[in-house]
Amino acid sequence: MSPVRSPPPPMSQGGTMMPATSSRRRLYPEQSMEAYSSQQQQAPQHGHGGLPPLPGSGQPAVDPNSGQGAFFVPGAAQPPIISPSAAQGLSPQGYPGAQGMQQPQGYPPPLATQAPVPMAPQMTDLSQQFAQMGVGANTTEYQTALLGGKPQLSALDEAPPAIKLPPSAACVPSPFVICPANHKRSTLNAIPRTDKLLKKTKLPFGLVITPFKTQEQGEEPIPVVSEIVRCRRCRTYVNPFVQFVEGGRRWKCNLCGLSNDVPLIFDYDSATQTNRNRWVRPDLNYSVVEFVAPLEYMVRPPMPPVYVFIIDVSYASVQLGAPGVIGQTILSALDRIPNVDNRTKVAFIAVDSSLHYFQVRPNGTEPQQLVVSDLDGIFLPSPTDLLLNLYECRQGIECLLSRLDSMFKTNHSVGNALCPAIQAAQKMLGTLGGKVIVMQASPPTIGEGKVEPRAEGKDLGTSRESDLLRPQNMWYKTVAAECSRTQIAFDTVFIGQQPMDIPTVSCLARHTGGSVFYYPSFMATRKPEVERFSQEFSNHLSARVALESVLRVRASKGLRMASYYGNFFLRSLDLLALPNGLPNHSYAVDIEIEDTLTSPVVYFQTALLHTTAYGERRIRVATLALPTTDNIHTVFHHADQVAIASLLSRKAVDRALVAKLEDAREALQHKALEIIGAFKTECTQSSSGATTQLQIPRSLQLLPFLTLSSLKHTSLRGGNNVPTALRMSAINSILTLPAEQGVQPYTVARLYSLHDLPPQAGYPDEQTGITVLPPRLGLSAESLLPFGAYLLHDGSDTFLWFGRDVSPALCQALLNVQDVRTIPSGVITFPDLSNGADADGPVAGFELNFQVNNILRRLNDLCHNLWKPVTYVCKEEGEPVLRMWMSQRLTEDMDTSAPSYQQFLNQIRDKVNRGNF
């Protein structure tokens, strides 16, 4: 029998409750307030027209539209609602003292005018209980997917789960307060409030940070702020999530909670003696800004860009034709090297069994070669003029680079004095700092860091393969640590297939924030390989690097940075030293929850202090705000699968370098099993027992596929057909690529069909002007039809696949050949058959070629033009090696290293049902 409930109070025409007429009926605080206010409706309004009084006036703040008097009513949960007319004199946080300030253009009304009516406490508790059970949740947010069928790869192109902050989280209602994912990306966009809840989900918690990201097409430039305001205690930079208190005279730090004085520059410009509108400041409206650093942020004058090239000219390098190609590449890139103020310096050291220095007088045209054969005690033959000013010595530098090939064309020395050359470069740069680019085609054989040849063939695919990934000696790591303190960074470029012990020498780049390049197929007679090397190396030289930079990561109370992944030198627990910060290099960090998070929002702020190539000291600051939750459903459904895959792959390859490859593969697979099993146990009806189909949040629907793709990638692939040098190059790319490029196309390739391209594919979009890409296909041989032509792109390589029955018309429109039999297999230079045509349209008959060229350019743009892909033609009945190489990118199919996607899902289902993972 249901209980008898008393009838509710009568309702007025406006929908509000009428005061009770019986004196015996108990009135709750809210009803008492309403009863009192109804008796005061005829009271005179406030003398200020309803506006809240100024501080210190002694008058109570009364809003005539709120129906409230000046008395405090205990238990009243509803805050006073400010009318739009009254809100015109308030700041966005509703405090007085900011009258007359205009809102930033394009912003919605202040949040104070849109305050929602909160529910009663009992209703709030009940709603939270239902939310814990997943009842009443937004169906679009909390959708689940069944593990099975084809993976929906289009989900990789979707934005990460939305970050939903409380309305009052930001001090200004700007649309730019959410940090863009390509600057900083969290694995969880809803943070568990306790470490216990985080461990229950088994989800990894971390950030993938790209602190020095370049501007993409269609993006606005990063705002620049000339005044720096920081918290006195934790040194956090002012950002859109600080709160202004005490009438706007102080601001409360959103990381540590300390109240700081608001400087006068927020509201008054002393130079022009005019008022300022603080609400249009970029640092209060944008999550990513750049501050111009004053003198106190400099320990010395800003350093100029400095490049020291160590070029291998031994017999192995000469046989490949490397010195001539290197010289011509640097020569063609001289105008692109940053040198706005004519301060850039360069130096060249040629290396065989001796050291060859080059001296050029200012305004001279003839370089002088200084050869040092005594390598026992390193010294500089001319300590003052080996570093050449690029502007003053331009003619001599050009003469040197053009003669580099002929100088060593008959060199038969097989030695490589790389270690003495590194020590000489260290002496040359001294305390100035700069970048040392090591270009090698043979292993170092002279000096303390010489390496011995390794017989890796018999160890590949065995438990001993992990030993091949470790350096032979610690000399290079020690030198890298010393150089990092003096702002010296290293880039390592390996050319040719001769064993060069890349795991040992690449420590130079890994511990100084540099890059690793590897060109195993390079020969001067191979035009596509030369074009690849020249374009990639030229783009690298022209990059606007962040000189003498340091990166610091701050977080709210209760959070701790546990470990970092990437190329850097860790100077302290939260400070990464980057002597030369490279554009679009990314870094990952593991985060732990130490204490219960009581705040509804937590914050992460990264600050990159650096010197620009123009000699200006700047600080790029990115602030990310994320909501906290006690609901495990919310945590799962706001997980970012791309960021998770990026973080887990970095942790796996890092483990492979210090432990065993097999351990890294097992840990990666085990984590995926744990996450899927935790969701089944905590968030589905079949929490215990076996089930025929596993469910997973839509935000994680590709987690098994991304895990399998990582297991099949060159960095972790099993078997005995992955050379150590190639694996190390892939590991370095995994550690440094941003999450977007590291996951796709580098780990998950893109596959498109060319024989049925949509009409709009390959042409600019009418609204955005960006080239339209065709629909993606599944990475399986089932997608390859005998009459079709396909394009597979993984960033560094491009494959053109032709079926045996492809039409001659398609071959003519694509490559200007008669039929598929006349298309050569292997490496080709993809033609541009519209060179003589107008840029906006193709040549008649070659529309397909025009579309594909535009698609390739767009794919390269998505990768920040990091690579110059080499195009390989692979035929259905062509060379087995090429077909096997391409099939390794078809992740859905089974190969010798891992099962197919469907087999992998079956293994996951069986292990999750048995609970033995």
PDB file of N, CA, C and O in Angstrom, residues 416 418-419 440 442-454 470-476 494 499-506:
ATOM      1  N   ASN A 416      86.658   5.720 -38.686  1.00  0.00           N
ATOM      2  CA  ASN A 416      85.623   6.696 -38.359  1.00  0.00           C
ATOM      3  C   ASN A 416      85.907   7.241 -36.956  1.00  0.00           C
ATOM      4  O   ASN A 416      85.676   6.575 -35.956  1.00  0.00           O
ATOM      5  N   LEU A 418      84.449   9.376 -35.006  1.00  0.00           N
ATOM      6  CA  LEU A 418      83.286  10.131 -34.573  1.00  0.00           C
ATOM      7  C   LEU A 418      83.456  10.669 -33.156  1.00  0.00           C
ATOM      8  O   LEU A 418      83.119  11.830 -32.882  1.00  0.00           O
ATOM      9  N   CYS A 419      83.964   9.849 -32.257  1.00  0.00           N
ATOM     10  CA  CYS A 419      84.079  10.273 -30.853  1.00  0.00           C
ATOM     11  C   CYS A 419      84.994  11.484 -30.703  1.00  0.00           C
ATOM     12  O   CYS A 419      84.607  12.459 -30.037  1.00  0.00           O
ATOM     13  N   GLN A 440      76.328   9.869 -40.370  1.00  0.00           N
ATOM     14  CA  GLN A 440      77.230   8.720 -40.389  1.00  0.00           C
ATOM     15  C   GLN A 440      76.777   7.661 -41.384  1.00  0.00           C
ATOM     16  O   GLN A 440      75.576   7.435 -41.554  1.00  0.00           O
ATOM     17  N   SER A 442      79.089   4.779 -41.388  1.00  0.00           N
ATOM     18  CA  SER A 442      79.904   3.664 -40.896  1.00  0.00           C
ATOM     19  C   SER A 442      79.975   3.762 -39.385  1.00  0.00           C
ATOM     20  O   SER A 442      79.740   4.841 -38.808  1.00  0.00           O
ATOM     21  N   PRO A 443      80.298   2.693 -38.693  1.00  0.00           N
ATOM     22  CA  PRO A 443      80.327   2.726 -37.230  1.00  0.00           C
ATOM     23  C   PRO A 443      81.567   3.449 -36.720  1.00  0.00           C
ATOM     24  O   PRO A 443      82.619   3.455 -37.380  1.00  0.00           O
ATOM     25  N   PRO A 444      81.503   4.065 -35.549  1.00  0.00           N
ATOM     26  CA  PRO A 444      82.690   4.695 -34.969  1.00  0.00           C
ATOM     27  C   PRO A 444      83.718   3.642 -34.549  1.00  0.00           C
ATOM     28  O   PRO A 444      83.390   2.684 -33.842  1.00  0.00           O
ATOM     29  N   THR A 445      84.944   3.830 -34.988  1.00  0.00           N
ATOM     30  CA  THR A 445      86.001   2.843 -34.734  1.00  0.00           C
ATOM     31  C   THR A 445      87.182   3.427 -33.985  1.00  0.00           C
ATOM     32  O   THR A 445      88.131   2.687 -33.684  1.00  0.00           O
ATOM     33  N   ILE A 446      87.177   4.714 -33.678  1.00  0.00           N
ATOM     34  CA  ILE A 446      88.305   5.374 -33.016  1.00  0.00           C
ATOM     35  C   ILE A 446      87.772   6.175 -31.835  1.00  0.00           C
ATOM     36  O   ILE A 446      86.743   6.852 -31.938  1.00  0.00           O
ATOM     37  N   GLY A 447      88.470   6.104 -30.716  1.00  0.00           N
ATOM     38  CA  GLY A 447      88.101   6.882 -29.548  1.00  0.00           C
ATOM     39  C   GLY A 447      87.427   6.060 -28.475  1.00  0.00           C
ATOM     40  O   GLY A 447      87.222   4.842 -28.602  1.00  0.00           O
ATOM     41  N   GLU A 448      87.064   6.737 -27.395  1.00  0.00           N
ATOM     42  CA  GLU A 448      86.482   6.046 -26.238  1.00  0.00           C
ATOM     43  C   GLU A 448      85.138   5.412 -26.567  1.00  0.00           C
ATOM     44  O   GLU A 448      84.760   4.403 -25.975  1.00  0.00           O
ATOM     45  N   GLY A 449      84.402   5.992 -27.471  1.00  0.00           N
ATOM     46  CA  GLY A 449      83.067   5.469 -27.777  1.00  0.00           C
ATOM     47  C   GLY A 449      83.024   4.536 -28.960  1.00  0.00           C
ATOM     48  O   GLY A 449      81.939   4.318 -29.522  1.00  0.00           O
ATOM     49  N   LYS A 450      84.152   3.952 -29.343  1.00  0.00           N
ATOM     50  CA  LYS A 450      84.131   3.044 -30.483  1.00  0.00           C
ATOM     51  C   LYS A 450      83.286   1.824 -30.160  1.00  0.00           C
ATOM     52  O   LYS A 450      83.164   1.400 -29.005  1.00  0.00           O
ATOM     53  N   VAL A 451      82.691   1.244 -31.188  1.00  0.00           N
ATOM     54  CA  VAL A 451      81.794   0.105 -31.011  1.00  0.00           C
ATOM     55  C   VAL A 451      82.343  -1.085 -31.785  1.00  0.00           C
ATOM     56  O   VAL A 451      83.064  -0.937 -32.775  1.00  0.00           O
ATOM     57  N   GLU A 452      81.994  -2.254 -31.307  1.00  0.00           N
ATOM     58  CA  GLU A 452      82.381  -3.498 -31.955  1.00  0.00           C
ATOM     59  C   GLU A 452      81.209  -4.017 -32.772  1.00  0.00           C
ATOM     60  O   GLU A 452      80.046  -3.836 -32.403  1.00  0.00           O
ATOM     61  N   PRO A 453      81.484  -4.673 -33.898  1.00  0.00           N
ATOM     62  CA  PRO A 453      80.377  -5.224 -34.711  1.00  0.00           C
ATOM     63  C   PRO A 453      79.595  -6.275 -33.922  1.00  0.00           C
ATOM     64  O   PRO A 453      80.167  -7.063 -33.172  1.00  0.00           O
ATOM     65  N   ARG A 454      78.293  -6.284 -34.110  1.00  0.00           N
ATOM     66  CA  ARG A 454      77.427  -7.266 -33.448  1.00  0.00           C
ATOM     67  C   ARG A 454      76.894  -8.221 -34.503  1.00  0.00           C
ATOM     68  O   ARG A 454      76.449  -7.803 -35.579  1.00  0.00           O
ATOM     69  N   ARG A 470      70.198  -2.304 -26.630  1.00  0.00           N
ATOM     70  CA  ARG A 470      70.876  -1.553 -25.577  1.00  0.00           C
ATOM     71  C   ARG A 470      72.232  -1.076 -26.076  1.00  0.00           C
ATOM     72  O   ARG A 470      72.887  -1.743 -26.869  1.00  0.00           O
ATOM     73  N   PRO A 471      72.688   0.086 -25.614  1.00  0.00           N
ATOM     74  CA  PRO A 471      73.986   0.602 -26.068  1.00  0.00           C
ATOM     75  C   PRO A 471      75.131  -0.271 -25.592  1.00  0.00           C
ATOM     76  O   PRO A 471      75.077  -0.857 -24.498  1.00  0.00           O
ATOM     77  N   GLN A 472      76.170  -0.353 -26.429  1.00  0.00           N
ATOM     78  CA  GLN A 472      77.347  -1.129 -26.062  1.00  0.00           C
ATOM     79  C   GLN A 472      78.093  -0.500 -24.891  1.00  0.00           C
ATOM     80  O   GLN A 472      78.665  -1.203 -24.054  1.00  0.00           O
ATOM     81  N   ASN A 473      78.139   0.821 -24.866  1.00  0.00           N
ATOM     82  CA  ASN A 473      78.822   1.522 -23.784  1.00  0.00           C
ATOM     83  C   ASN A 473      78.025   2.774 -23.441  1.00  0.00           C
ATOM     84  O   ASN A 473      77.127   3.178 -24.176  1.00  0.00           O
ATOM     85  N   MET A 474      78.375   3.372 -22.315  1.00  0.00           N
ATOM     86  CA  MET A 474      77.641   4.529 -21.823  1.00  0.00           C
ATOM     87  C   MET A 474      78.330   5.844 -22.159  1.00  0.00           C
ATOM     88  O   MET A 474      77.961   6.895 -21.633  1.00  0.00           O
ATOM     89  N   TRP A 475      79.324   5.822 -23.046  1.00  0.00           N
ATOM     90  CA  TRP A 475      80.075   7.033 -23.357  1.00  0.00           C
ATOM     91  C   TRP A 475      79.166   8.083 -23.991  1.00  0.00           C
ATOM     92  O   TRP A 475      79.207   9.263 -23.631  1.00  0.00           O
ATOM     93  N   TYR A 476      78.313   7.690 -24.920  1.00  0.00           N
ATOM     94  CA  TYR A 476      77.462   8.637 -25.624  1.00  0.00           C
ATOM     95  C   TYR A 476      76.403   9.228 -24.695  1.00  0.00           C
ATOM     96  O   TYR A 476      76.086  10.423 -24.790  1.00  0.00           O
ATOM     97  N   PHE A 494      71.661   8.532 -40.009  1.00  0.00           N
ATOM     98  CA  PHE A 494      72.351   7.301 -40.397  1.00  0.00           C
ATOM     99  C   PHE A 494      71.990   6.978 -41.845  1.00  0.00           C
ATOM    100  O   PHE A 494      70.804   6.935 -42.202  1.00  0.00           O
ATOM    101  N   PRO A 499      76.161  -1.870 -40.714  1.00  0.00           N
ATOM    102  CA  PRO A 499      75.870  -1.789 -39.270  1.00  0.00           C
ATOM    103  C   PRO A 499      76.607  -0.612 -38.639  1.00  0.00           C
ATOM    104  O   PRO A 499      77.831  -0.503 -38.737  1.00  0.00           O
ATOM    105  N   MET A 500      75.845   0.285 -38.003  1.00  0.00           N
ATOM    106  CA  MET A 500      76.422   1.482 -37.385  1.00  0.00           C
ATOM    107  C   MET A 500      76.127   1.551 -35.897  1.00  0.00           C
ATOM    108  O   MET A 500      76.413   2.557 -35.260  1.00  0.00           O
ATOM    109  N   ASP A 501      75.553   0.494 -35.328  1.00  0.00           N
ATOM    110  CA  ASP A 501      75.186   0.448 -33.914  1.00  0.00           C
ATOM    111  C   ASP A 501      74.345   1.672 -33.535  1.00  0.00           C
ATOM    112  O   ASP A 501      74.709   2.466 -32.667  1.00  0.00           O
ATOM    113  N   ILE A 502      73.202   1.789 -34.181  1.00  0.00           N
ATOM    114  CA  ILE A 502      72.308   2.908 -33.910  1.00  0.00           C
ATOM    115  C   ILE A 502      71.848   2.943 -32.453  1.00  0.00           C
ATOM    116  O   ILE A 502      71.744   4.042 -31.873  1.00  0.00           O
ATOM    117  N   PRO A 503      71.591   1.800 -31.785  1.00  0.00           N
ATOM    118  CA  PRO A 503      71.200   1.899 -30.368  1.00  0.00           C
ATOM    119  C   PRO A 503      72.221   2.610 -29.497  1.00  0.00           C
ATOM    120  O   PRO A 503      71.852   3.241 -28.503  1.00  0.00           O
ATOM    121  N   THR A 504      73.496   2.522 -29.853  1.00  0.00           N
ATOM    122  CA  THR A 504      74.524   3.178 -29.050  1.00  0.00           C
ATOM    123  C   THR A 504      74.656   4.645 -29.402  1.00  0.00           C
ATOM    124  O   THR A 504      74.613   5.521 -28.528  1.00  0.00           O
ATOM    125  N   VAL A 505      74.818   4.963 -30.684  1.00  0.00           N
ATOM    126  CA  VAL A 505      75.077   6.344 -31.097  1.00  0.00           C
ATOM    127  C   VAL A 505      73.836   7.223 -30.935  1.00  0.00           C
ATOM    128  O   VAL A 505      73.947   8.416 -30.637  1.00  0.00           O
ATOM    129  N   SER A 506      72.653   6.661 -31.084  1.00  0.00           N
ATOM    130  CA  SER A 506      71.435   7.477 -30.995  1.00  0.00           C
ATOM    131  C   SER A 506      71.160   7.973 -29.585  1.00  0.00           C
ATOM    132  O   SER A 506      70.253   8.798 -29.395  1.00  0.00           O
TER     133      SER A 506
END
